[in-house]
Every structure is written in structure tokens, then in C-alpha cells.
């Protein structure tokens, strides 16, 4: 009977001393003639009398043993010893090849992961460059719109002053005044939206510059809190009367995480804005009922990782939609209200660029995003630490 011992535990070290020292097979012709030992007693009770032990060698190291047991006592024939010795040598080679193959597989997996993250980082950098180019092209005509709008407002004021000294009948004067007021209101709206567009362009340029920056350790609680406040005030400025209850539950032990702060901020703003949208939609459907929209943000220390959760009490989504949520160009919003790219980009930033995970948990009246980020720089290769 042949038995493999691929590791040398405390119970086998005593048997392994002679094969390891001699580097040759060792045989025991009769176990009953050996000094009492617990392992020998177990083998004898199993009905075996003789042993042949061959070491499995990897260089100077013994990685295991090949044990042949026989129910009759007596020495093993030399051809059997030679055969077991050859078999042990081939077995050691096979074990070493298996170990090397496993290491190669692990290295390839790490290489593919690093490659995916590098490609994603390059994609985001290219997107930042594209955004910057578009923003620059928009900025010039937008400046003309804003400047001429401001000048036109001044011209209307001058026109009113000029007409004030001219004698006109009441009907004509009323018509001119109405036209001037309409022009004034239209230009005020143009100026207002022009300023808003200018702010958007400036933010695009700011984002494109910061988005290509380097990763650094960031206080995760401060980052989530800043993103929450930024999204809230942005929503209030965009939509008059917007209001929602914000709940914050930040783990003091969450600490710092090595990440690209601008990209993670982009993800958080997207998830929080989606929560605002769902809660506002449910409130509109409630028609002034008792429902009060709420959005909760929380962090949790998980040791080598940190968890971020964004939860809203909006409408939720059905299970069949959940599977498509991170697909490019898929959106649950009406036409014209969503591009379907926000969650897809967010998934790539979290998973491919930062080596984390993002999951969704939803049911009627509740929707939660759960992000887990590695505390260390997971987007760096393990071997050399190069991006």
C-alpha cells in the first residue's frame, strides 16, 4: 500500500529524519522490532509490518514523503526500492511544476487586474482631456452670449431714459414700455442661464484638471460629507423648493483610504443625485401626503477595507432592472433626463480603477448602494508598486 505525505507535520518529523539525512529511501523490515512509538503502534494495529519511506526532494528541501506499507515483514526487493526512488523523484518534480503553475496563474491574474485598472485610468484621463476640449470650445461662444446679454440690458435702460424725454401718446408709450419690459425679462433669463452654463463649464475644466491627478490618502468621512453637502446645495440651487432630510452615520475608525479623490467624488455625487431624484419622484407621486424624503450616508471600518453606503427611501427598482443597472446607456429615467452612463462609469471607477466593489440592495420604498474600497492602493501592482 502506497501513502503520500506531502507535508512534514510534527507527527511525521521523527519518521522523516533518516530519509532527509540520507536523501535515500529508508525501509523498516519489521515494525515490531522497532522501539515503541505511537505512529508505529497505529500502523501495526492497521495490520502492516514493513515500511519503505522515500523522500520527495526539491533541491535541499524535503517537500514530502512517499510511504509504502506491507502486511508481511522483511526487506523490500532492491528493484522495488529503485522503482519507488524513481517514482518519488518524478513526484517531487510534478509537485514543483504544480506549484510553479499555480504561481504563474496567480501572477497572470494580478497582471490582468493591473492591466484592467491601468486601461481604466487611461480611459478616465482621455475622458478628462475630451471634457476639457469641449469645455474650451463652448466657453468662447458662451462668453459672447453673456457679454452681449449684459450689454443689451444696459441698452434697454438707456432706451428707456431716451424715451422718457419724448412726448408720446399713452397707447404708444404703453406698447413701448411693455416691449422693453419683455426684452428686459428675456435678457435677465439669458444672463441667469448664461451664468449657470459658465459655472458648469468652469466645473468641467476644474474636473478635467483634477481628474487626471494622482491618488493620495484621503479622510473618507470628510470626502463623503463634502460630497453629500455639495450634492445637496447643488440640488437646491437647481430646483427651487427642493428639500430632503440628510442622515449621516460616519464611523470614527473609518480613517484614510488611498484613492483618486476626484473620481470617488464623482461616483458619490452620482449616487447621491440618483437618491435625490428617486426621493423627489416618490414625493411627487405622494401628492402632498405624509411622506418625507430621506437620504442616509454612512461609513464603516472593515479593517483592510472601508465601506460606504448611500441609502434613499425613494421608489426603488424591480429585480429585473437591477441586473442591468451598471450597463452602459441603461437608465430608468424618462427620455431626456438621464444618459445611462453615470452608474456605468461609477462601476468602472470603483471596480476597475480602485479594485473595490459596488453592490445594490433594493426593495419597494428603499434603495441602497454599498461600496467597499481597499484601504491600501489596490490599483498598484503587488510586485513593484508601479501604476
Tab-separated table of C-alpha atoms in Angstrom:
chain	number	residue	atom	x	y	z
A	1	UNK	CA	0.000	0.000	0.000
A	2	UNK	CA	1.370	3.422	-1.028
A	3	UNK	CA	0.687	6.540	1.006
A	4	UNK	CA	1.624	10.176	0.272
A	5	UNK	CA	2.805	12.565	2.947
A	6	UNK	CA	3.117	15.906	1.151
A	7	UNK	CA	3.848	17.909	4.306
A	8	UNK	CA	6.011	17.088	7.317
A	9	UNK	CA	3.916	17.680	10.416
A	10	UNK	CA	5.096	17.143	13.972
A	11	UNK	CA	3.846	13.537	13.913
A	12	UNK	CA	5.895	12.667	10.821
A	13	UNK	CA	9.113	14.537	11.559
A	14	UNK	CA	10.501	11.623	13.549
A	15	UNK	CA	9.993	9.223	10.604
A	16	UNK	CA	11.423	11.777	8.165
A	17	UNK	CA	14.766	12.344	9.904
A	18	UNK	CA	16.570	9.390	8.331
A	19	UNK	CA	15.285	9.878	4.741
A	20	UNK	CA	16.078	13.595	4.968
A	21	UNK	CA	19.570	12.998	6.315
A	22	UNK	CA	20.419	10.234	3.853
A	23	UNK	CA	18.384	11.612	0.915
A	24	UNK	CA	17.739	7.969	0.062
A	25	UNK	CA	14.799	5.615	0.658
A	26	UNK	CA	14.739	4.068	4.120
A	27	UNK	CA	12.980	0.828	4.965
A	28	UNK	CA	11.903	-0.824	8.197
A	29	UNK	CA	11.742	-4.593	7.730
A	30	UNK	CA	9.679	-5.251	10.867
A	31	UNK	CA	7.889	-2.608	12.895
A	32	UNK	CA	7.569	-4.969	15.853
A	33	UNK	CA	11.336	-4.821	16.294
A	34	UNK	CA	11.318	-1.036	16.480
A	35	UNK	CA	11.189	0.944	19.771
A	36	UNK	CA	7.640	1.691	20.931
A	37	UNK	CA	6.134	4.736	19.195
A	38	UNK	CA	2.551	5.900	18.822
A	39	UNK	CA	2.698	6.073	14.996
A	40	UNK	CA	4.200	2.576	14.735
A	41	UNK	CA	1.501	1.260	17.053
A	42	UNK	CA	-1.206	2.717	14.817
A	43	UNK	CA	0.376	1.153	11.691
A	44	UNK	CA	0.697	-2.217	13.415
A	45	UNK	CA	-2.920	-2.157	14.534
A	46	UNK	CA	-3.866	-1.500	10.910
A	47	UNK	CA	-2.162	-4.792	10.017
A	48	UNK	CA	1.082	-3.549	8.436
A	49	UNK	CA	4.560	-4.876	9.373
A	50	UNK	CA	7.094	-3.291	6.963
A	51	UNK	CA	7.681	0.281	5.708
A	52	UNK	CA	9.576	1.830	2.815
A	53	UNK	CA	9.948	5.646	3.005
A	54	UNK	CA	11.285	7.715	0.084
A	55	UNK	CA	11.837	11.495	0.437
A	56	UNK	CA	10.340	13.949	-2.065
A	57	UNK	CA	13.170	16.423	-2.586
A	58	UNK	CA	13.161	19.918	-4.036
A	59	UNK	CA	16.790	20.948	-4.029
A	60	UNK	CA	17.930	20.725	-0.422
A	61	UNK	CA	14.389	20.839	0.920
A	62	UNK	CA	12.149	17.843	1.550
A	63	UNK	CA	8.595	18.706	0.488
A	64	UNK	CA	7.048	15.384	1.489
A	65	UNK	CA	7.461	11.630	1.662
A	66	UNK	CA	6.290	8.610	-0.305
A	67	UNK	CA	5.466	5.777	2.102
A	68	UNK	CA	4.978	2.135	1.035
A	69	UNK	CA	3.473	-0.214	3.637
A	70	UNK	CA	3.371	-4.019	3.503
A	71	UNK	CA	1.463	-6.508	5.648
A	72	UNK	CA	4.321	-9.004	5.774
A	73	UNK	CA	7.664	-8.343	7.436
A	74	UNK	CA	11.003	-8.450	5.666
A	75	UNK	CA	13.163	-6.244	3.478
A	76	UNK	CA	11.823	-4.842	0.204
A	77	UNK	CA	13.444	-6.113	-3.013
A	78	UNK	CA	16.047	-3.793	-4.494
A	79	UNK	CA	14.080	-3.352	-7.733
A	80	UNK	CA	11.096	-2.172	-5.637
A	81	UNK	CA	13.341	0.299	-3.782
A	82	UNK	CA	14.730	1.620	-7.078
A	83	UNK	CA	11.245	1.920	-8.533
A	84	UNK	CA	9.941	3.855	-5.508
A	85	UNK	CA	13.031	6.104	-5.569
A	86	UNK	CA	12.413	6.961	-9.237
A	87	UNK	CA	8.705	7.443	-8.599
A	88	UNK	CA	9.471	9.776	-5.663
A	89	UNK	CA	11.833	11.861	-7.812
A	90	UNK	CA	9.206	12.225	-10.563
A	91	UNK	CA	6.550	13.014	-7.948
A	92	UNK	CA	8.701	15.804	-6.491
A	93	UNK	CA	9.101	17.265	-9.982
A	94	UNK	CA	5.345	17.050	-10.553
A	95	UNK	CA	4.619	18.778	-7.227
A	96	UNK	CA	7.114	21.529	-8.045
A	97	UNK	CA	5.582	22.007	-11.510
A	98	UNK	CA	2.120	22.243	-9.970
A	99	UNK	CA	3.384	24.850	-7.510
A	100	UNK	CA	5.029	26.863	-10.290
A	101	UNK	CA	1.888	26.622	-12.433
A	102	UNK	CA	-0.187	27.921	-9.526
A	103	UNK	CA	2.232	30.820	-9.047
A	104	UNK	CA	2.132	31.631	-12.770
A	105	UNK	CA	-1.671	31.600	-12.722
A	106	UNK	CA	-1.701	33.942	-9.725
A	107	UNK	CA	0.816	36.258	-11.412
A	108	UNK	CA	-1.230	36.317	-14.615
A	109	UNK	CA	-4.348	37.140	-12.649
A	110	UNK	CA	-2.569	40.018	-10.884
A	111	UNK	CA	-1.201	41.206	-14.235
A	112	UNK	CA	-4.643	41.184	-15.849
A	113	UNK	CA	-6.103	43.062	-12.877
A	114	UNK	CA	-3.355	45.683	-13.011
A	115	UNK	CA	-3.809	45.966	-16.789
A	116	UNK	CA	-7.571	46.486	-16.454
A	117	UNK	CA	-7.041	49.204	-13.860
A	118	UNK	CA	-4.369	50.884	-15.956
A	119	UNK	CA	-6.652	50.848	-19.021
A	120	UNK	CA	-9.492	52.298	-16.943
A	121	UNK	CA	-7.239	55.045	-15.602
A	122	UNK	CA	-6.194	55.881	-19.171
A	123	UNK	CA	-9.849	55.942	-20.258
A	124	UNK	CA	-10.708	58.372	-17.477
A	125	UNK	CA	-7.704	60.525	-18.350
A	126	UNK	CA	-8.795	60.573	-22.006
A	127	UNK	CA	-12.320	61.451	-20.932
A	128	UNK	CA	-10.907	64.342	-18.906
A	129	UNK	CA	-8.997	65.611	-21.918
A	130	UNK	CA	-12.099	65.332	-24.078
A	131	UNK	CA	-14.147	67.167	-21.476
A	132	UNK	CA	-11.562	69.929	-21.284
A	133	UNK	CA	-11.546	70.298	-25.089
A	134	UNK	CA	-15.338	70.510	-25.293
A	135	UNK	CA	-15.479	72.956	-22.397
A	136	UNK	CA	-12.933	75.242	-24.064
A	137	UNK	CA	-14.888	75.178	-27.329
A	138	UNK	CA	-18.136	76.025	-25.504
A	139	UNK	CA	-16.566	78.740	-23.377
A	140	UNK	CA	-15.827	81.157	-26.249
A	141	UNK	CA	-19.368	81.419	-27.723
A	142	UNK	CA	-20.768	81.346	-24.192
A	143	UNK	CA	-18.669	84.392	-23.303
A	144	UNK	CA	-20.129	86.237	-26.308
A	145	UNK	CA	-23.682	85.338	-25.203
A	146	UNK	CA	-23.052	86.533	-21.649
A	147	UNK	CA	-21.272	89.719	-22.688
A	148	UNK	CA	-23.829	90.789	-25.327
A	149	UNK	CA	-26.695	89.951	-22.954
A	150	UNK	CA	-25.222	92.239	-20.318
A	151	UNK	CA	-24.667	94.995	-22.889
A	152	UNK	CA	-28.248	94.606	-24.187
A	153	UNK	CA	-29.646	95.046	-20.673
A	154	UNK	CA	-27.746	98.316	-20.398
A	155	UNK	CA	-29.014	99.417	-23.812
A	156	UNK	CA	-32.625	98.869	-22.762
A	157	UNK	CA	-32.043	101.072	-19.721
A	158	UNK	CA	-30.552	103.739	-21.997
A	159	UNK	CA	-33.515	103.383	-24.382
A	160	UNK	CA	-35.943	103.991	-21.537
A	161	UNK	CA	-34.028	107.083	-20.468
A	162	UNK	CA	-34.032	108.399	-24.049
A	163	UNK	CA	-37.781	107.791	-24.480
A	164	UNK	CA	-38.526	109.432	-21.154
A	165	UNK	CA	-37.830	112.852	-22.717
A	166	UNK	CA	-40.030	112.215	-25.782
A	167	UNK	CA	-43.709	113.091	-25.799
A	168	UNK	CA	-45.734	110.019	-26.794
A	169	UNK	CA	-49.421	109.251	-26.571
A	170	UNK	CA	-50.439	106.875	-23.806
A	171	UNK	CA	-51.150	103.904	-26.092
A	172	UNK	CA	-47.769	104.029	-27.864
A	173	UNK	CA	-45.959	104.677	-24.608
A	174	UNK	CA	-47.637	101.599	-23.034
A	175	UNK	CA	-46.692	99.412	-26.006
A	176	UNK	CA	-43.042	100.536	-25.919
A	177	UNK	CA	-42.893	100.021	-22.155
A	178	UNK	CA	-44.383	96.502	-22.476
A	179	UNK	CA	-41.892	95.550	-25.206
A	180	UNK	CA	-38.992	96.938	-23.175
A	181	UNK	CA	-40.116	95.022	-20.088
A	182	UNK	CA	-40.430	91.794	-22.097
A	183	UNK	CA	-36.954	92.286	-23.546
A	184	UNK	CA	-35.650	93.043	-20.066
A	185	UNK	CA	-37.156	89.824	-18.656
A	186	UNK	CA	-35.882	87.719	-21.559
A	187	UNK	CA	-32.387	89.122	-21.228
A	188	UNK	CA	-32.434	88.581	-17.463
A	189	UNK	CA	-33.190	84.898	-18.094
A	190	UNK	CA	-30.442	84.692	-20.721
A	191	UNK	CA	-27.983	86.241	-18.266
A	192	UNK	CA	-29.120	83.901	-15.474
A	193	UNK	CA	-28.786	80.736	-17.554
A	194	UNK	CA	-25.600	82.015	-19.152
A	195	UNK	CA	-24.032	82.345	-15.714
A	196	UNK	CA	-25.195	78.848	-14.846
A	197	UNK	CA	-23.715	77.479	-18.086
A	198	UNK	CA	-20.486	79.336	-17.373
A	199	UNK	CA	-20.331	77.748	-13.921
A	200	UNK	CA	-20.862	74.309	-15.482
A	201	UNK	CA	-18.046	74.895	-17.964
A	202	UNK	CA	-15.725	76.046	-15.184
A	203	UNK	CA	-16.552	72.921	-13.177
A	204	UNK	CA	-15.886	70.777	-16.262
A	205	UNK	CA	-12.471	72.363	-16.673
A	206	UNK	CA	-11.748	72.024	-12.959
A	207	UNK	CA	-12.795	68.386	-13.030
A	208	UNK	CA	-10.719	67.585	-16.102
A	209	UNK	CA	-7.628	69.008	-14.385
A	210	UNK	CA	-8.159	67.294	-11.051
A	211	UNK	CA	-9.425	64.044	-12.533
A	212	UNK	CA	-6.010	63.280	-14.012
A	213	UNK	CA	-4.270	63.887	-10.685
A	214	UNK	CA	-2.531	61.283	-8.569
A	215	UNK	CA	-4.001	59.143	-5.861
A	216	UNK	CA	-3.364	60.091	-2.241
A	217	UNK	CA	-4.546	59.158	1.260
A	218	UNK	CA	-7.912	60.817	1.947
A	219	UNK	CA	-10.080	61.030	5.063
A	220	UNK	CA	-13.047	59.007	3.826
A	221	UNK	CA	-15.535	60.562	6.266
A	222	UNK	CA	-14.604	64.073	5.149
A	223	UNK	CA	-14.849	63.069	1.472
A	224	UNK	CA	-18.329	61.568	1.875
A	225	UNK	CA	-19.529	64.528	3.954
A	226	UNK	CA	-18.184	67.020	1.412
A	227	UNK	CA	-19.831	65.150	-1.474
A	228	UNK	CA	-23.121	64.992	0.414
A	229	UNK	CA	-23.160	68.735	1.101
A	230	UNK	CA	-22.073	69.579	-2.448
A	231	UNK	CA	-24.849	67.461	-3.974
A	232	UNK	CA	-27.454	68.874	-1.564
A	233	UNK	CA	-26.689	72.537	-2.201
A	234	UNK	CA	-26.358	71.886	-5.925
A	235	UNK	CA	-29.835	70.306	-5.988
A	236	UNK	CA	-31.333	73.220	-4.049
A	237	UNK	CA	-29.772	75.721	-6.460
A	238	UNK	CA	-31.012	73.780	-9.467
A	239	UNK	CA	-34.582	73.234	-8.290
A	240	UNK	CA	-36.470	75.744	-6.198
A	241	UNK	CA	-38.244	74.234	-3.215
A	242	UNK	CA	-36.073	71.115	-3.149
A	243	UNK	CA	-35.683	69.704	0.337
A	244	UNK	CA	-34.676	66.353	1.803
A	245	UNK	CA	-33.617	65.080	5.228
A	246	UNK	CA	-29.960	64.052	5.345
A	247	UNK	CA	-28.806	61.405	7.819
A	248	UNK	CA	-25.087	60.888	8.441
A	249	UNK	CA	-23.544	57.948	10.270
A	250	UNK	CA	-19.779	58.094	9.936
A	251	UNK	CA	-17.550	55.544	11.676
A	252	UNK	CA	-14.777	57.442	13.525
A	253	UNK	CA	-12.465	54.493	12.820
A	254	UNK	CA	-13.004	54.707	9.034
A	255	UNK	CA	-9.756	56.684	8.737
A	256	UNK	CA	-7.912	57.297	5.488
A	257	UNK	CA	-8.094	55.459	2.173
A	258	UNK	CA	-5.562	55.675	-0.655
A	259	UNK	CA	-7.589	56.688	-3.724
A	260	UNK	CA	-8.194	59.166	-6.549
A	261	UNK	CA	-10.352	61.677	-4.619
A	262	UNK	CA	-11.807	63.446	-7.667
A	263	UNK	CA	-13.009	60.182	-9.193
A	264	UNK	CA	-14.561	58.888	-5.965
A	265	UNK	CA	-16.258	62.273	-5.509
A	266	UNK	CA	-17.718	61.886	-8.990
A	267	UNK	CA	-19.115	58.477	-8.005
A	268	UNK	CA	-20.599	59.761	-4.742
A	269	UNK	CA	-22.203	62.781	-6.416
A	270	UNK	CA	-23.789	60.487	-8.977
A	271	UNK	CA	-25.178	58.063	-6.389
A	272	UNK	CA	-26.421	60.842	-4.110
A	273	UNK	CA	-28.057	62.686	-7.022
A	274	UNK	CA	-29.820	59.476	-8.045
A	275	UNK	CA	-31.096	59.158	-4.475
A	276	UNK	CA	-32.369	62.738	-4.549
A	277	UNK	CA	-34.142	62.042	-7.843
A	278	UNK	CA	-35.862	58.880	-6.546
A	279	UNK	CA	-36.961	60.513	-3.287
A	280	UNK	CA	-38.281	63.603	-5.100
A	281	UNK	CA	-40.163	61.406	-7.556
A	282	UNK	CA	-41.834	59.483	-4.727
A	283	UNK	CA	-42.808	62.729	-3.008
A	284	UNK	CA	-44.402	63.989	-6.224
A	285	UNK	CA	-46.348	60.739	-6.514
A	286	UNK	CA	-47.498	61.076	-2.897
A	287	UNK	CA	-49.387	64.288	-3.812
A	288	UNK	CA	-48.625	66.083	-0.578
A	289	UNK	CA	-49.041	63.061	1.707
A	290	UNK	CA	-47.145	62.335	4.924
A	291	UNK	CA	-44.047	61.052	3.096
A	292	UNK	CA	-40.842	62.950	3.870
A	293	UNK	CA	-37.860	62.138	1.619
A	294	UNK	CA	-34.691	60.991	3.403
A	295	UNK	CA	-31.207	60.107	2.222
A	296	UNK	CA	-28.662	58.454	4.521
A	297	UNK	CA	-24.893	58.246	4.072
A	298	UNK	CA	-22.733	56.013	6.257
A	299	UNK	CA	-19.165	54.721	6.509
A	300	UNK	CA	-17.805	51.662	8.291
A	301	UNK	CA	-14.306	50.441	9.080
A	302	UNK	CA	-13.778	46.872	7.828
A	303	UNK	CA	-10.077	46.574	8.609
A	304	UNK	CA	-8.194	46.397	5.314
A	305	UNK	CA	-11.224	47.878	3.550
A	306	UNK	CA	-13.788	50.592	4.228
A	307	UNK	CA	-17.500	50.553	3.418
A	308	UNK	CA	-19.620	53.448	2.144
A	309	UNK	CA	-23.394	53.161	1.916
A	310	UNK	CA	-25.813	55.600	0.269
A	311	UNK	CA	-29.471	54.795	1.021
A	312	UNK	CA	-32.658	56.593	-0.003
A	313	UNK	CA	-36.321	55.907	0.707
A	314	UNK	CA	-37.457	56.578	-2.847
A	315	UNK	CA	-39.379	54.343	-5.216
A	316	UNK	CA	-36.811	51.544	-5.525
A	317	UNK	CA	-36.448	49.409	-8.672
A	318	UNK	CA	-37.696	45.940	-9.676
A	319	UNK	CA	-35.226	42.957	-9.600
A	320	UNK	CA	-35.124	42.585	-13.395
A	321	UNK	CA	-33.884	46.172	-13.707
A	322	UNK	CA	-31.254	45.703	-11.007
A	323	UNK	CA	-29.256	43.310	-13.213
A	324	UNK	CA	-28.879	45.966	-15.939
A	325	UNK	CA	-28.188	48.886	-13.634
A	326	UNK	CA	-24.452	49.197	-14.371
A	327	UNK	CA	-24.789	48.563	-18.116
A	328	UNK	CA	-23.725	51.484	-20.368
A	329	UNK	CA	-26.600	53.648	-21.644
A	330	UNK	CA	-29.188	51.896	-19.471
A	331	UNK	CA	-31.335	54.275	-17.431
A	332	UNK	CA	-34.621	54.100	-15.554
A	333	UNK	CA	-35.225	57.829	-16.016
A	334	UNK	CA	-37.550	59.242	-18.705
A	335	UNK	CA	-36.070	60.255	-22.040
A	336	UNK	CA	-34.022	63.428	-21.760
A	337	UNK	CA	-33.431	63.088	-18.005
A	338	UNK	CA	-30.566	60.600	-17.982
A	339	UNK	CA	-27.733	59.419	-20.243
A	340	UNK	CA	-27.321	55.948	-18.722
A	341	UNK	CA	-23.575	56.477	-18.283
A	342	UNK	CA	-23.351	57.657	-14.673
A	343	UNK	CA	-23.613	54.251	-12.978
A	344	UNK	CA	-21.552	52.535	-15.674
A	345	UNK	CA	-18.685	54.997	-15.155
A	346	UNK	CA	-19.108	54.751	-11.384
A	347	UNK	CA	-18.791	50.957	-11.584
A	348	UNK	CA	-15.583	51.227	-13.620
A	349	UNK	CA	-14.078	53.764	-11.217
A	350	UNK	CA	-14.812	51.644	-8.142
A	351	UNK	CA	-14.088	48.186	-9.534
A	352	UNK	CA	-11.508	48.618	-12.299
A	353	UNK	CA	-9.619	51.696	-11.130
A	354	UNK	CA	-9.693	51.163	-7.359
A	355	UNK	CA	-10.089	47.394	-7.084
A	356	UNK	CA	-13.201	47.707	-4.922
A	357	UNK	CA	-16.799	46.571	-5.277
A	358	UNK	CA	-20.177	48.247	-5.658
A	359	UNK	CA	-23.455	46.451	-4.959
A	360	UNK	CA	-27.141	47.345	-4.954
A	361	UNK	CA	-29.792	46.348	-2.441
A	362	UNK	CA	-33.320	47.454	-3.288
A	363	UNK	CA	-36.903	46.806	-2.329
A	364	UNK	CA	-40.100	48.858	-2.626
A	365	UNK	CA	-39.541	52.148	-0.796
A	366	UNK	CA	-35.808	51.673	-0.256
A	367	UNK	CA	-32.649	51.682	-2.368
A	368	UNK	CA	-29.066	51.278	-1.161
A	369	UNK	CA	-25.661	51.409	-2.827
A	370	UNK	CA	-22.864	49.644	-0.952
A	371	UNK	CA	-19.271	50.495	-1.896
A	372	UNK	CA	-16.246	48.676	-0.476
A	373	UNK	CA	-12.809	50.193	-1.126
A	374	UNK	CA	-9.400	48.705	-0.267
A	375	UNK	CA	-7.644	50.832	2.312
A	376	UNK	CA	-4.276	50.461	0.538
A	377	UNK	CA	-3.564	51.432	-3.048
A	378	UNK	CA	-5.214	48.415	-4.682
A	379	UNK	CA	-4.720	49.872	-8.152
A	380	UNK	CA	-0.948	49.332	-7.857
A	381	UNK	CA	0.676	46.058	-8.798
A	382	UNK	CA	1.814	43.989	-5.845
A	383	UNK	CA	5.302	43.317	-7.141
A	384	UNK	CA	6.801	46.713	-7.823
A	385	UNK	CA	4.194	49.207	-6.756
A	386	UNK	CA	4.081	50.779	-10.200
A	387	UNK	CA	0.831	52.077	-11.610
